[in-house]
mmCIF file of C-alpha atoms in Angstrom:
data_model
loop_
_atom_site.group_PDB
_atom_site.id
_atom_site.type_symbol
_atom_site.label_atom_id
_atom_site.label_comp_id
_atom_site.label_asym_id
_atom_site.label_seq_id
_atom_site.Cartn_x
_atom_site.Cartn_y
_atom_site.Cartn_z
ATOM 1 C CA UNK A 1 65.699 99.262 59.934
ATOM 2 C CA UNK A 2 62.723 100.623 62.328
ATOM 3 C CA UNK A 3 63.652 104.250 62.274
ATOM 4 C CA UNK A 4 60.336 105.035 61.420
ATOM 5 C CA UNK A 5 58.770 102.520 63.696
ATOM 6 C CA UNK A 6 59.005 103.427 66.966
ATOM 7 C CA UNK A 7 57.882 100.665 69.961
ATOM 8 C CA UNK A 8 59.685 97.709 67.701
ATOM 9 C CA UNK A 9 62.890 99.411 68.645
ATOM 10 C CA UNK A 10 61.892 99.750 72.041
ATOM 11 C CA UNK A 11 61.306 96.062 72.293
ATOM 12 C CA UNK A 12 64.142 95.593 70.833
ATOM 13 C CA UNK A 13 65.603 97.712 73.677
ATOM 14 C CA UNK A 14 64.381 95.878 76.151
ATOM 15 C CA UNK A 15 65.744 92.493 74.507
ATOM 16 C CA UNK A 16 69.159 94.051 75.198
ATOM 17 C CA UNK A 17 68.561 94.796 78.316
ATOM 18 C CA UNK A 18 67.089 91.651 79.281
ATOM 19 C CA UNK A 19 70.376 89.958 78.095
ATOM 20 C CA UNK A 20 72.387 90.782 81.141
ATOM 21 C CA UNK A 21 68.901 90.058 83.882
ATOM 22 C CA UNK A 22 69.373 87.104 85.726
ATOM 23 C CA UNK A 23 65.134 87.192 86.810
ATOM 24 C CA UNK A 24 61.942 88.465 85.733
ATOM 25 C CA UNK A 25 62.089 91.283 88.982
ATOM 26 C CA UNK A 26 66.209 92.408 87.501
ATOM 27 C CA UNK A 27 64.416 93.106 83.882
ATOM 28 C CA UNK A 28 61.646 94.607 85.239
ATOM 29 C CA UNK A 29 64.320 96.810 87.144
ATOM 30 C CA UNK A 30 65.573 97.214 83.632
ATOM 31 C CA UNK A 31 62.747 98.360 81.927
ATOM 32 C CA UNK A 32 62.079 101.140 84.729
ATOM 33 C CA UNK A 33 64.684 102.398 84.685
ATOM 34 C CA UNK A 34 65.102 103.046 80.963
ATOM 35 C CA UNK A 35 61.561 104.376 81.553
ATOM 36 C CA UNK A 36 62.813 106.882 84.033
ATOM 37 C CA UNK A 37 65.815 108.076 81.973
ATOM 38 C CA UNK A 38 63.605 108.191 78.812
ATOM 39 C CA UNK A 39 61.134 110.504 81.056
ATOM 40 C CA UNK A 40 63.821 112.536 82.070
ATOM 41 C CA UNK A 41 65.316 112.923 78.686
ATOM 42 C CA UNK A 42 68.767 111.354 79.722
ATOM 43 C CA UNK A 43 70.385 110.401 76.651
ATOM 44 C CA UNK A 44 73.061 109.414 78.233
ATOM 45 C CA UNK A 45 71.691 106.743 80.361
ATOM 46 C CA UNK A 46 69.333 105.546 77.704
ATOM 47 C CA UNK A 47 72.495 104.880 75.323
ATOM 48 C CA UNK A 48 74.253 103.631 77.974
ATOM 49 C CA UNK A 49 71.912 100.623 78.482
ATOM 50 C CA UNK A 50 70.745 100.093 75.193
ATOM 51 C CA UNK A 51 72.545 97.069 73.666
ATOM 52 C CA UNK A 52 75.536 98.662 71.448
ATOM 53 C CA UNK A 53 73.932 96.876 68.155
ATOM 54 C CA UNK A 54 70.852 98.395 68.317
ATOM 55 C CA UNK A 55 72.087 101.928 68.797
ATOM 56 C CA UNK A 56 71.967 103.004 65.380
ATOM 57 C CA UNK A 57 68.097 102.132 65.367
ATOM 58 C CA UNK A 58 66.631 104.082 67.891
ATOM 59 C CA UNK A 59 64.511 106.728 66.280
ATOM 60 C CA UNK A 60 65.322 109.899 68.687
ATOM 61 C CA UNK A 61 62.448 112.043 66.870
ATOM 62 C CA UNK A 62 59.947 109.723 67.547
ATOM 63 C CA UNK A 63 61.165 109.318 71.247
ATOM 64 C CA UNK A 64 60.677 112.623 71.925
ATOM 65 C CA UNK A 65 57.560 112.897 70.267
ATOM 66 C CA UNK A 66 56.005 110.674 72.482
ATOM 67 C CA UNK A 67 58.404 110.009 75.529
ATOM 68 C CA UNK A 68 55.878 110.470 78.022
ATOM 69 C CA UNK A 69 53.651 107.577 76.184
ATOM 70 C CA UNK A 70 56.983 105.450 76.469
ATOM 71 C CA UNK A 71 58.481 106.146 79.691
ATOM 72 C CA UNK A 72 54.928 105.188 80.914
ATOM 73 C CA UNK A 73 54.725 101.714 79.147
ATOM 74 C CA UNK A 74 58.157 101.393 79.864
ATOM 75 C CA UNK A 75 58.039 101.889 83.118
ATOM 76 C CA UNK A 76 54.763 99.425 83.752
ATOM 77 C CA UNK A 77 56.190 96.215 81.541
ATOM 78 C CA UNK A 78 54.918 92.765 82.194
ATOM 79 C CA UNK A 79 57.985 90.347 82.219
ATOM 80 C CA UNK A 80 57.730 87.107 80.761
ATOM 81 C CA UNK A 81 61.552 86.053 80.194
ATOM 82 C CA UNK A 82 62.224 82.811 77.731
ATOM 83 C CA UNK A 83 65.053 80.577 78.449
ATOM 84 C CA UNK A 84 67.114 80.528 75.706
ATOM 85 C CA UNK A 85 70.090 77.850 74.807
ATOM 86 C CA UNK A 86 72.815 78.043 72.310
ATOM 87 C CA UNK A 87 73.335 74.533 70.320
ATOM 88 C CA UNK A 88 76.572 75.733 68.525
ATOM 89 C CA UNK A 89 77.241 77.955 65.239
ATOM 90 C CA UNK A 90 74.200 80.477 64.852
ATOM 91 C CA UNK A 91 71.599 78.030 66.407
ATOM 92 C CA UNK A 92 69.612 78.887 69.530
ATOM 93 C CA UNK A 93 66.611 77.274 70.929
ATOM 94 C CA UNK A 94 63.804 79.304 73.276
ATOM 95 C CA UNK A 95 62.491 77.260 75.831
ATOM 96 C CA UNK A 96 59.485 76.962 78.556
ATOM 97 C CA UNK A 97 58.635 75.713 81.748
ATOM 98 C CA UNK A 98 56.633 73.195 82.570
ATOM 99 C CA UNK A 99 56.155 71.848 85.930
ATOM 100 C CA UNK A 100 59.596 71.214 87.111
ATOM 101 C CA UNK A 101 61.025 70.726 83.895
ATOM 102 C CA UNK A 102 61.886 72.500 80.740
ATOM 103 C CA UNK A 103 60.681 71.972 77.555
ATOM 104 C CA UNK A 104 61.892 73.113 73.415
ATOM 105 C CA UNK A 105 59.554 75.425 71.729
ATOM 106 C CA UNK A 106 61.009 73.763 68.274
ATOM 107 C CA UNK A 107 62.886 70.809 67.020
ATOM 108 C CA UNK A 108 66.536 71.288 68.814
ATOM 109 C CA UNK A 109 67.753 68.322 65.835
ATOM 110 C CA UNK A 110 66.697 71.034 62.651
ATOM 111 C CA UNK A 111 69.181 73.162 61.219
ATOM 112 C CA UNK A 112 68.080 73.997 58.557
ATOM 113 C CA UNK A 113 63.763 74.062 59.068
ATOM 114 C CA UNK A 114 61.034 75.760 56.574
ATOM 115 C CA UNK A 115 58.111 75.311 58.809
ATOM 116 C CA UNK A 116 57.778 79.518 59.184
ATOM 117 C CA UNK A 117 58.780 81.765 56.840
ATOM 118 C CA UNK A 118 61.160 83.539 59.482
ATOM 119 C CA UNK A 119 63.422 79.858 59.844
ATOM 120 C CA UNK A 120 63.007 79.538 56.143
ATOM 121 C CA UNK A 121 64.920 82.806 55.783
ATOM 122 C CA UNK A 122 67.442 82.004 58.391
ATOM 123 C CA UNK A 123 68.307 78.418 56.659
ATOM 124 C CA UNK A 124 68.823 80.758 53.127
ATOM 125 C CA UNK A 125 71.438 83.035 55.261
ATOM 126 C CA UNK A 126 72.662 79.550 56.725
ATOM 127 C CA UNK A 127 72.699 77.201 54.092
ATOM 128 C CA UNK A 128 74.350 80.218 51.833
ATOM 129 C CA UNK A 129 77.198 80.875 54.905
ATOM 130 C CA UNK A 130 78.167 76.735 54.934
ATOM 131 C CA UNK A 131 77.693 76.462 50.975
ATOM 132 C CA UNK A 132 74.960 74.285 51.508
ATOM 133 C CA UNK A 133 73.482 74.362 47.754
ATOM 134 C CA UNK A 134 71.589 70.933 48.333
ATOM 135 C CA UNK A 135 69.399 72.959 51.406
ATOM 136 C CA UNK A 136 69.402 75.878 48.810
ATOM 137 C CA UNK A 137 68.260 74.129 46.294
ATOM 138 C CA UNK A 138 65.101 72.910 48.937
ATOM 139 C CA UNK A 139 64.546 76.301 49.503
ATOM 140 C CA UNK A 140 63.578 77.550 45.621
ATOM 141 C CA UNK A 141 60.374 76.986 44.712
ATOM 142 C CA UNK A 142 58.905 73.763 43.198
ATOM 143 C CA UNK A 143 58.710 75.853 39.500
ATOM 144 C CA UNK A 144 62.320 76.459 39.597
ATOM 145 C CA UNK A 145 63.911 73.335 41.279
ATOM 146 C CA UNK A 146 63.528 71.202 38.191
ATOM 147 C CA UNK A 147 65.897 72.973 36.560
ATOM 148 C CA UNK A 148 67.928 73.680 39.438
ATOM 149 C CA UNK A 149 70.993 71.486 40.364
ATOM 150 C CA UNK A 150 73.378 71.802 42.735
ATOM 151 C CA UNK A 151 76.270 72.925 40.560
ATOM 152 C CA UNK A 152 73.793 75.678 39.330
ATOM 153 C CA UNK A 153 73.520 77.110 42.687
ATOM 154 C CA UNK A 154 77.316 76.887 43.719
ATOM 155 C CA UNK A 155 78.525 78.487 40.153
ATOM 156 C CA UNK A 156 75.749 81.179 40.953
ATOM 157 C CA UNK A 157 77.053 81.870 44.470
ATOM 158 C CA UNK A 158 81.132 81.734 42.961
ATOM 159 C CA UNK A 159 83.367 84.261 42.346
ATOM 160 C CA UNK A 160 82.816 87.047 40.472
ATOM 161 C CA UNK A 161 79.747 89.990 40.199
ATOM 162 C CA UNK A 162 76.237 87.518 40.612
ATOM 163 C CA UNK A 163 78.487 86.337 43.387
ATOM 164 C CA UNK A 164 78.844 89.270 45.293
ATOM 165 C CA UNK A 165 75.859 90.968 44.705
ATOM 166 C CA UNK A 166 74.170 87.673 46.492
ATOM 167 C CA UNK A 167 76.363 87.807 49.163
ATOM 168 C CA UNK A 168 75.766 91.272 49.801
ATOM 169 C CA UNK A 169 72.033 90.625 49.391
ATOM 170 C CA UNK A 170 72.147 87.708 52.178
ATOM 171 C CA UNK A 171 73.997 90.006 54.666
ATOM 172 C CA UNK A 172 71.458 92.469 54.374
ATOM 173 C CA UNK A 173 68.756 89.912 54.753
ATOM 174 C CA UNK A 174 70.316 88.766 57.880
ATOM 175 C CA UNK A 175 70.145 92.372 58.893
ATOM 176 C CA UNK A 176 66.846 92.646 58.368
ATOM 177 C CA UNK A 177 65.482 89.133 59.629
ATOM 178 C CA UNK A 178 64.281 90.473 62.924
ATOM 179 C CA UNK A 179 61.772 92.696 60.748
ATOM 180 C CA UNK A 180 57.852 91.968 60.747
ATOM 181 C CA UNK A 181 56.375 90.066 58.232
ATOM 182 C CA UNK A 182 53.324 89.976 56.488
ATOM 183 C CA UNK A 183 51.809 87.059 56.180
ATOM 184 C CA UNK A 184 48.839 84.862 54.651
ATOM 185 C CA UNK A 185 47.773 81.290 53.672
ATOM 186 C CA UNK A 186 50.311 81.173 50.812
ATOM 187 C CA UNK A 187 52.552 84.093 51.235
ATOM 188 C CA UNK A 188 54.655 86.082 53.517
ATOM 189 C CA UNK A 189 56.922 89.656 53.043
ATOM 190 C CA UNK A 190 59.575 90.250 55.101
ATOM 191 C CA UNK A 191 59.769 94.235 55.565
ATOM 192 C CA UNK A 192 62.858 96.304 56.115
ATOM 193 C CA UNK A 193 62.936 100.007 56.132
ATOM 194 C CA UNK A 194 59.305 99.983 55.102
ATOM 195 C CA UNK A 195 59.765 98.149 52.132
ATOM 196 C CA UNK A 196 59.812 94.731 50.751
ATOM 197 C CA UNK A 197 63.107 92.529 51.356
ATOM 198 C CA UNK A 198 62.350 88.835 50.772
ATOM 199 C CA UNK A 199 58.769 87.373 49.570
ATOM 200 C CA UNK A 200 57.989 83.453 50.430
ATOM 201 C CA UNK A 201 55.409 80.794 49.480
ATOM 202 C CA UNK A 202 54.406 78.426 51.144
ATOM 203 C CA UNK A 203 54.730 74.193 49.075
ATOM 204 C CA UNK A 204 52.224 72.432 51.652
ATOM 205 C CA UNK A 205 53.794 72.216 55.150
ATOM 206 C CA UNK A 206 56.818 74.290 54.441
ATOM 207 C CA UNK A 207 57.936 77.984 53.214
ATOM 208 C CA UNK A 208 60.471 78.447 49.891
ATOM 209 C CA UNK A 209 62.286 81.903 49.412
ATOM 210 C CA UNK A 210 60.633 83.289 46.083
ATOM 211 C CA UNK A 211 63.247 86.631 45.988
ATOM 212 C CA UNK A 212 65.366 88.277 48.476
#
């Protein structure tokens, strides 16, 4: 989805990488020397350390358009790596230091949270996956959830054609959740392939899925 965006896949890059460092100084190492093999035009190494999932998005015109502009950031990266811990099915938690302890950067006890339009997306994809419709029917918004039940939402997501064609929408939402969003007060994009693929508002303190 960023084949036309070119240092979001990079990041991305480096993500992969930084999956396999053990320290700050191994994905520093990391980031070098993708820098060096982008520099040298090595597309061999560069595929070769770039996490097999993100393959398909690197945008090889744009790299070597501006590889010198890469290799150089690339090769000069300041490392700040994020402890992150699995918590079972799809749920991970990013955590910090502080002092000599650690410390969650969100609720650990929330599956299913709203508080940013990103987690409300993830507890659609979620909540959609484990057939959920009570946390789907939390995640309409307040003009449609009067008339919303949760038999309305499970016949919806059954069998046949309005089935599939949400299912198929969900999976490529989950594609696409990574993607940058655009966000004010009230609303928030998410944007895939340059275009629109899920609008949000936010109900007070938490985000509902308007479309997808």
């Amino acid at each position: 989805m960023w084949r036309h965006l070119c240092m979001p896949v990079w990041l991305a890059v480096l993500v992969g990488f930084g999956c396999a460092a053990r320290s700050d100084r191994e994905l520093r190492r990391a980031s070098v020397n993708l820098g060096q093999a982008v520099e040298a035009g090595n597309r061999a190494e560069v595929v070769a350390g770039v996490s097999p999932g993100y393959l398909a998005q690197v945008d090889e015109a744009a790299l070597a358009r501006g590889r010198q502009a890469i290799a150089r950031d690339l090769e000069a990266p300041t490392v700040a790596s994020t402890p992150i811990i699995a918590l079972g099915r799809d749920r991970v938690a990013a955590t910090r230091r502080d002092g000599a302890s650690f410390r969650f950067e969100m609720d650990p006890t929330v599956y299913y949270a709203q508080d940013t339009p990103r987690r409300a997306l993830t507890s659609l994809i979620r909540a959609s996956r484990f057939e959920r419709w009570d946390v789907l029917v939390d995640l309409a918004p307040r003009r449609y959830r009067a008339a919303l039940t949760e038999r309305a939402v499970a016949t919806a997501w059954g069998e046949g054609p309005g089935g599939d064609a949400l299912r198929a929408a969900r999976e490529q939402l989950a594609v696409c959740l990574d993607g940058p969003i655009q966000l004010d007060t009230h609303f928030a994009v998410l944007i895939c392939d340059g275009k629109p693929a899920a609008t949000l508002e936010r109900e007070g303190s938490v985000w509902v899925v308007a479309d997808f």
